[in-house]
Coordinates of C-alpha atoms in Angstrom, one line a residue:
M1 CA -37.3 63.8 -33.6
R2 CA -38.6 60.9 -31.4
I3 CA -35.5 59.0 -29.7
V4 CA -35.6 55.4 -30.0
R5 CA -35.3 53.5 -27.0
H6 CA -34.7 49.7 -25.8
F7 CA -37.9 48.1 -23.8
V8 CA -38.1 45.4 -21.9
L9 CA -41.4 43.7 -21.4
A10 CA -42.1 40.8 -18.6
A11 CA -45.0 38.3 -19.1
G12 CA -46.1 35.0 -17.3
G13 CA -46.9 32.4 -19.8
T14 CA -50.7 32.6 -19.9
G15 CA -53.1 34.6 -22.8
G16 CA -54.5 37.0 -20.4
H17 CA -50.9 38.3 -19.6
M18 CA -49.2 37.9 -22.9
I19 CA -51.9 39.6 -25.1
P20 CA -51.5 42.7 -23.3
A21 CA -48.2 42.6 -23.6
H22 CA -47.8 41.5 -27.5
A23 CA -50.3 44.9 -27.6
L24 CA -47.9 47.3 -26.5
A25 CA -44.9 45.3 -27.9
G26 CA -46.6 46.3 -31.3
E27 CA -47.5 49.9 -30.1
L28 CA -43.9 50.6 -29.1
M29 CA -42.2 48.9 -32.5
S30 CA -44.4 50.8 -34.4
R31 CA -43.0 54.1 -32.7
G32 CA -39.5 52.7 -33.7
H33 CA -38.6 51.3 -30.7
H34 CA -36.6 48.3 -29.7
V35 CA -38.7 45.3 -27.8
A36 CA -37.1 42.1 -25.7
L37 CA -39.5 39.8 -23.8
I38 CA -39.1 38.0 -20.7
T39 CA -41.3 35.1 -20.4
D40 CA -41.1 30.8 -19.2
E41 CA -41.1 28.3 -21.6
R42 CA -45.3 28.6 -21.6
G43 CA -45.7 32.0 -22.7
A44 CA -42.4 31.3 -25.3
R45 CA -44.5 28.4 -27.4
I46 CA -47.8 30.7 -28.0
P47 CA -47.8 31.4 -31.3
G48 CA -48.4 34.3 -33.1
L49 CA -47.1 37.0 -30.5
F50 CA -43.9 38.9 -30.4
D51 CA -42.9 38.7 -34.1
G52 CA -39.8 40.7 -34.3
A53 CA -39.1 41.0 -30.4
Q54 CA -36.1 39.2 -28.7
T55 CA -37.6 36.1 -26.8
H56 CA -35.9 35.3 -23.1
V57 CA -36.9 32.5 -21.0
L58 CA -36.1 32.7 -17.9
P59 CA -36.5 30.6 -14.5
A60 CA -39.4 31.5 -12.3
G61 CA -40.5 29.4 -9.2
R62 CA -43.7 29.0 -8.4
L63 CA -44.0 30.4 -4.6
A64 CA -45.9 26.9 -3.8
G65 CA -45.6 23.5 -1.9
G66 CA -44.2 24.5 1.2
P67 CA -41.1 25.5 2.5
M68 CA -39.0 22.5 -0.1
G69 CA -41.2 24.3 -2.4
W70 CA -40.3 27.8 -1.5
F71 CA -37.0 27.3 -1.3
K72 CA -37.1 25.7 -4.8
A73 CA -38.9 28.3 -6.0
G74 CA -36.5 31.3 -4.0
R75 CA -33.1 29.7 -6.0
S76 CA -35.2 30.2 -9.5
I77 CA -36.0 33.8 -9.0
L78 CA -33.0 34.4 -8.0
A79 CA -31.2 32.6 -10.6
G80 CA -34.2 34.7 -13.5
R81 CA -32.7 38.0 -11.6
A82 CA -29.4 37.3 -12.1
M83 CA -29.9 36.4 -15.9
A84 CA -32.2 39.7 -16.3
A85 CA -29.7 42.0 -14.8
R86 CA -27.1 40.1 -17.4
L87 CA -29.3 40.6 -20.4
Y88 CA -29.9 44.7 -19.2
E89 CA -26.2 45.1 -19.2
T90 CA -26.1 44.6 -22.9
F91 CA -29.4 45.5 -23.8
E92 CA -29.7 48.5 -21.9
P93 CA -33.1 49.1 -21.6
S94 CA -35.0 52.5 -21.0
A95 CA -38.0 50.6 -18.8
V96 CA -39.2 47.5 -17.4
I97 CA -42.6 46.5 -17.7
G98 CA -44.4 43.6 -16.0
F99 CA -47.4 42.1 -17.0
G100 CA -48.0 39.6 -13.9
G101 CA -46.6 36.3 -13.7
Y102 CA -43.7 34.5 -11.8
P103 CA -41.1 35.4 -14.4
A104 CA -42.2 38.9 -14.6
L105 CA -40.7 39.1 -10.5
P106 CA -37.2 38.0 -11.3
A107 CA -37.3 40.5 -14.4
L108 CA -38.7 43.6 -12.2
L109 CA -36.4 42.7 -9.4
A110 CA -33.7 43.2 -11.7
A111 CA -34.3 46.3 -13.0
T112 CA -35.0 48.1 -10.0
S113 CA -32.2 46.8 -8.4
A114 CA -30.3 48.7 -11.4
K115 CA -32.4 51.7 -11.2
I116 CA -34.4 51.2 -14.3
P117 CA -37.5 53.1 -14.3
T118 CA -40.6 49.9 -13.9
A119 CA -44.3 49.6 -14.2
V120 CA -46.6 47.0 -13.9
H121 CA -50.3 46.5 -15.8
E122 CA -52.7 44.9 -13.9
Q123 CA -55.0 43.2 -16.3
N124 CA -57.8 42.2 -13.4
A125 CA -59.8 44.0 -11.5
V126 CA -57.8 42.5 -8.0
L127 CA -54.1 43.3 -8.0
G128 CA -52.0 40.0 -8.6
R129 CA -50.0 38.6 -6.3
V130 CA -46.8 39.2 -7.8
N131 CA -47.7 43.0 -8.7
R132 CA -48.8 43.1 -5.1
F133 CA -45.5 41.9 -4.3
L134 CA -44.0 44.8 -6.6
A135 CA -46.5 47.5 -6.2
G136 CA -44.5 49.4 -3.4
R137 CA -41.3 49.2 -5.7
V138 CA -42.2 50.0 -9.3
D139 CA -42.5 53.8 -10.6
A140 CA -46.2 53.1 -11.9
I141 CA -49.1 50.8 -11.5
V142 CA -51.1 50.3 -14.5
T143 CA -54.8 49.2 -14.6
A144 CA -57.7 48.2 -16.2
Y145 CA -60.6 49.1 -14.1
P146 CA -61.5 51.6 -11.7
D147 CA -61.9 50.0 -8.7
I148 CA -58.9 47.5 -7.8
Q149 CA -59.2 45.2 -4.9
R150 CA -55.7 45.4 -2.8
L151 CA -54.5 48.5 -4.2
K152 CA -53.3 50.4 -1.5
D153 CA -54.2 54.1 -0.8
G154 CA -50.2 54.4 -0.6
W155 CA -50.0 53.4 -4.2
R156 CA -53.0 55.9 -5.5
H157 CA -50.7 58.7 -6.6
K158 CA -48.5 56.5 -8.9
T159 CA -51.7 54.6 -10.5
H160 CA -53.3 55.2 -13.9
L161 CA -56.6 54.0 -15.1
L162 CA -55.9 53.4 -18.6
G163 CA -57.4 49.7 -19.8
N164 CA -55.9 46.2 -21.3
P165 CA -54.8 46.8 -24.7
V166 CA -56.9 44.4 -27.3
R167 CA -55.8 42.7 -30.6
D168 CA -56.0 45.3 -33.8
E169 CA -58.7 42.9 -35.5
V170 CA -61.0 43.5 -32.3
L171 CA -60.4 46.9 -31.8
A172 CA -61.4 47.3 -35.7
L173 CA -65.4 45.9 -34.5
R174 CA -65.5 49.1 -32.5
D175 CA -66.3 51.4 -35.3
Q176 CA -68.7 48.8 -36.6
P177 CA -72.5 49.1 -35.8
F178 CA -74.2 46.0 -33.7
P179 CA -75.7 43.6 -36.0
A180 CA -79.5 44.0 -37.5
L181 CA -81.5 41.7 -35.3
S182 CA -85.4 41.7 -36.7
E183 CA -88.0 39.7 -34.6
D184 CA -87.8 37.0 -36.8
G185 CA -84.7 37.4 -38.0
I186 CA -81.2 35.1 -36.6
F187 CA -80.3 35.4 -33.5
R188 CA -76.2 34.2 -33.4
L189 CA -74.9 33.6 -30.0
L190 CA -70.9 32.7 -29.4
V191 CA -69.9 30.9 -26.4
T192 CA -66.5 30.8 -25.6
G193 CA -64.9 29.5 -22.2
G194 CA -61.2 29.5 -22.9
S195 CA -59.0 26.5 -21.3
Q196 CA -59.9 26.8 -18.4
G197 CA -63.8 25.4 -17.1
A198 CA -65.5 25.5 -20.2
T199 CA -66.8 22.2 -19.5
I200 CA -69.6 23.9 -17.4
L201 CA -70.9 26.0 -20.5
S202 CA -71.2 22.6 -22.3
D203 CA -73.2 21.3 -19.8
V204 CA -75.8 24.3 -19.1
V205 CA -75.8 26.2 -22.6
P206 CA -77.1 23.5 -24.8
E207 CA -79.8 22.2 -22.3
A208 CA -80.6 25.9 -21.7
L209 CA -81.1 26.7 -25.2
G210 CA -83.8 24.0 -25.3
L211 CA -85.9 25.6 -22.9
L212 CA -86.4 28.5 -25.0
P213 CA -89.5 28.7 -26.9
L214 CA -89.8 26.8 -30.1
N215 CA -90.1 30.2 -31.7
F216 CA -87.1 31.4 -30.4
R217 CA -85.2 28.1 -31.0
R218 CA -85.9 28.0 -34.4
R219 CA -83.9 31.1 -34.8
L220 CA -80.5 30.1 -33.0
Q221 CA -77.5 30.1 -34.4
V222 CA -74.5 28.9 -31.9
T223 CA -70.9 29.2 -32.2
Q224 CA -69.2 27.5 -29.4
Q225 CA -66.2 26.7 -27.9
C226 CA -65.4 23.4 -26.0
R227 CA -63.1 21.0 -24.8
V228 CA -62.3 18.4 -26.6
E229 CA -63.6 15.8 -24.4
D230 CA -67.0 17.2 -24.4
I231 CA -67.1 18.3 -28.1
D232 CA -69.1 15.4 -29.4
R233 CA -71.4 15.3 -26.6
V234 CA -72.4 18.4 -27.2
R235 CA -72.5 17.9 -31.0
A236 CA -74.8 15.4 -29.9
T237 CA -77.1 17.6 -28.4
Y238 CA -77.4 20.3 -30.2
A239 CA -78.7 17.7 -33.2
D240 CA -81.1 16.4 -31.0
L241 CA -82.7 19.9 -30.9
G242 CA -82.4 21.1 -34.4
I243 CA -80.3 24.3 -33.8
P244 CA -77.4 24.8 -36.0
A245 CA -73.8 24.8 -34.0
D246 CA -70.5 25.2 -35.7
L247 CA -68.6 23.7 -32.2
A248 CA -64.2 24.0 -32.1
T249 CA -61.3 23.4 -29.6
Y250 CA -60.3 26.6 -30.8
L251 CA -61.2 29.8 -32.3
P252 CA -58.8 31.2 -34.7
D253 CA -61.3 33.6 -36.3
L254 CA -62.6 34.7 -32.2
P255 CA -62.6 38.4 -33.7
E256 CA -64.7 37.7 -36.8
R257 CA -67.1 35.9 -34.4
L258 CA -67.6 38.2 -32.3
G259 CA -68.3 41.0 -34.6
W260 CA -71.3 38.8 -36.0
A261 CA -72.5 38.1 -32.2
H262 CA -75.8 39.3 -30.9
L263 CA -74.9 37.7 -27.6
V264 CA -71.8 36.4 -25.8
I265 CA -71.8 33.8 -22.8
A266 CA -68.0 33.5 -21.4
R267 CA -66.2 33.4 -18.5
A268 CA -65.3 36.5 -17.0
G269 CA -61.6 36.9 -18.0
A270 CA -59.7 40.4 -18.3
S271 CA -58.9 39.5 -22.1
T272 CA -62.8 38.7 -22.8
I273 CA -64.2 41.7 -21.3
A274 CA -61.3 43.7 -22.7
E275 CA -62.8 42.6 -25.9
L276 CA -66.3 43.1 -25.3
T277 CA -66.1 46.5 -24.4
A278 CA -63.5 47.4 -27.1
A279 CA -66.5 45.7 -29.9
G280 CA -69.2 47.0 -27.5
R281 CA -71.1 43.3 -27.3
P282 CA -73.5 42.5 -24.6
A283 CA -73.0 39.6 -22.5
I284 CA -74.1 37.1 -19.9
L285 CA -70.6 36.3 -17.7
V286 CA -70.3 33.6 -15.6
P287 CA -66.7 34.3 -13.3
L288 CA -64.5 31.3 -12.9
P289 CA -64.7 30.3 -9.0
S290 CA -61.4 29.1 -9.0
A291 CA -59.9 31.8 -10.2
T292 CA -57.3 33.5 -7.8
D293 CA -58.6 36.2 -5.3
N294 CA -61.8 35.5 -7.2
H295 CA -61.1 38.3 -9.8
Q296 CA -63.3 37.2 -12.2
T297 CA -66.2 38.0 -9.9
Y298 CA -64.6 41.7 -9.6
N299 CA -63.6 41.8 -13.2
V300 CA -67.5 41.7 -13.9
R301 CA -68.7 44.5 -11.8
E302 CA -68.0 47.5 -13.8
M303 CA -69.6 46.2 -17.2
V304 CA -72.6 44.8 -15.1
D305 CA -72.9 48.0 -13.5
A306 CA -73.3 49.8 -16.9
G307 CA -75.8 47.5 -17.7
G308 CA -73.6 46.0 -20.5
A309 CA -73.8 42.6 -19.2
R310 CA -75.6 40.4 -16.8
A311 CA -73.0 38.2 -14.6
I312 CA -74.1 34.8 -13.1
Q313 CA -72.5 33.0 -10.2
Q314 CA -71.7 29.4 -11.3
S315 CA -73.2 28.0 -8.0
A316 CA -76.7 30.0 -9.4
F317 CA -75.3 28.7 -13.5
T318 CA -78.6 26.7 -14.2
P319 CA -80.2 26.0 -17.8
V320 CA -83.3 27.5 -16.3
E321 CA -81.5 30.6 -14.8
L322 CA -79.6 31.1 -18.3
A323 CA -82.8 30.6 -20.3
K324 CA -84.4 33.2 -18.1
Q325 CA -81.7 35.9 -18.8
M326 CA -81.5 35.0 -22.4
Q327 CA -85.2 35.6 -22.7
K328 CA -85.1 38.7 -21.0
L329 CA -82.3 40.2 -23.1
A330 CA -82.8 38.9 -26.5
L331 CA -87.4 39.1 -26.4
E332 CA -87.5 42.4 -24.7
P333 CA -87.4 45.3 -27.4
G334 CA -84.5 47.2 -28.0
A335 CA -82.3 45.7 -24.7
L336 CA -79.5 43.9 -26.8
A337 CA -78.8 46.8 -28.9
N338 CA -79.2 49.0 -25.3
A339 CA -77.1 46.8 -23.7
A340 CA -74.5 46.6 -26.4
K341 CA -74.1 50.2 -26.3
R342 CA -73.9 50.1 -22.5
A343 CA -70.9 47.4 -23.1
W344 CA -69.3 49.8 -25.8
N345 CA -69.4 52.6 -23.4
C346 CA -67.2 50.7 -20.8
G347 CA -64.4 50.3 -23.3
R348 CA -61.0 51.6 -23.3
P349 CA -59.6 51.2 -27.2
N350 CA -56.6 53.4 -26.3
A351 CA -55.3 51.1 -23.8
A352 CA -52.1 50.1 -26.1
R353 CA -51.6 53.6 -27.1
D354 CA -52.3 55.3 -23.6
L355 CA -49.5 52.6 -22.2
A356 CA -46.9 53.4 -24.4
D357 CA -47.2 56.7 -24.1
L358 CA -46.2 56.4 -20.3
V359 CA -43.8 53.7 -20.9
E360 CA -42.2 56.0 -23.4
N361 CA -42.1 59.3 -20.3
L362 CA -40.6 56.4 -17.9
G363 CA -37.5 56.7 -19.3
P364 CA -34.9 59.7 -18.1
Q365 CA -36.1 61.7 -21.1
P366 CA -39.5 61.8 -21.9
V367 CA -40.5 61.9 -25.3
G368 CA -44.4 63.9 -26.1
G369 CA -44.3 66.4 -23.5
E370 CA -45.7 66.1 -19.9
P371 CA -46.0 62.7 -18.4
I372 CA -49.3 61.0 -18.7
R373 CA -51.9 61.4 -15.9
M374 CA -54.1 58.9 -14.0
R375 CA -57.7 58.6 -15.7
P376 CA -60.5 60.0 -13.6
A377 CA -62.3 56.8 -12.7
Q378 CA -65.7 58.4 -12.8
A379 CA -65.5 60.5 -15.7
P380 CA -67.5 59.1 -18.5
V381 CA -66.8 57.3 -21.7
M382 CA -69.0 59.0 -24.9
G383 CA -70.8 56.3 -26.9
R384 CA -71.2 56.4 -30.5
Q385 CA -74.1 58.6 -30.7
G386 CA -71.9 61.1 -28.7
A387 CA -74.5 60.5 -25.5
V388 CA -73.7 58.9 -21.9
A389 CA -75.6 55.8 -21.6

């Protein structure tokens, strides 16, 4: 008989932190557990997440702005820690799990002080600042990539390679075949840049498509996410080129779009790569150069090394280079389908389930037998046909 427990998940208010936490919350609640969320005001405003879970907004200052900023941040962290401690007295969590971002810091400090089992989940291939600060104190570190920068050797005994949880709608794509593509069939391209830095995609992608051979250009069908200030200009460019394009500032049906895409051009955020590998979609990735600790450059390595994606640094991301890379992938027989299979082999579709197993085993009364062990980084993942790509 499964024991019903209480868990607290703490995450900063960006999608990169909140979506994996949301996926874990859903898995834990499906097992009958109770979940509370600690976040900041941004996280509490994201629609469609953490339905059925308590939400608590804690003050959490950013450690920036010089001595005065550090002083204010310290006061906020101490206030947040006190609020979290009061929550734990009434909610009595079996474990507290942090997903990065500053709101996770006071929540986990309060948990370690109260001797509550703790874990951190790192979505990127570089251990983030808050997770680095907490890594030596927590009971478990969960990673999404086999090679993590800034992970000390002394922490590896408690490190578990489980992956990034993704939405069920994306996970459902995993069992669907790669969309058929004939030599003269419609070529569907998905371009998504998120809220940060999508202007470079709006600048480069339409011009690159205009450089493609005419017979290829006539086959294109584009869906592109654009910033508000760019969308009219991009729409006019596609109209001049005669390329059908569906443009939006937000794509609520992104999983559906991903399902029919033959190629994706995107930034290299952790959630983006997790969804590409879960669905098995080839990509051209452009790491955001201003990402903290350059983590997007490290995020692409596994997928690129496996042959599931090509990476172009932003300094080299020109229309000529993009057009060249697109032709290599799209016009060589079998190249796209092969890249899709290799991307699929990088996926870790059981991340939410495995993370929930680990979290249950953090408590004083383990559920389901032996605690989960670290996944070997070198272990191959079997493809659709049962063969390693």
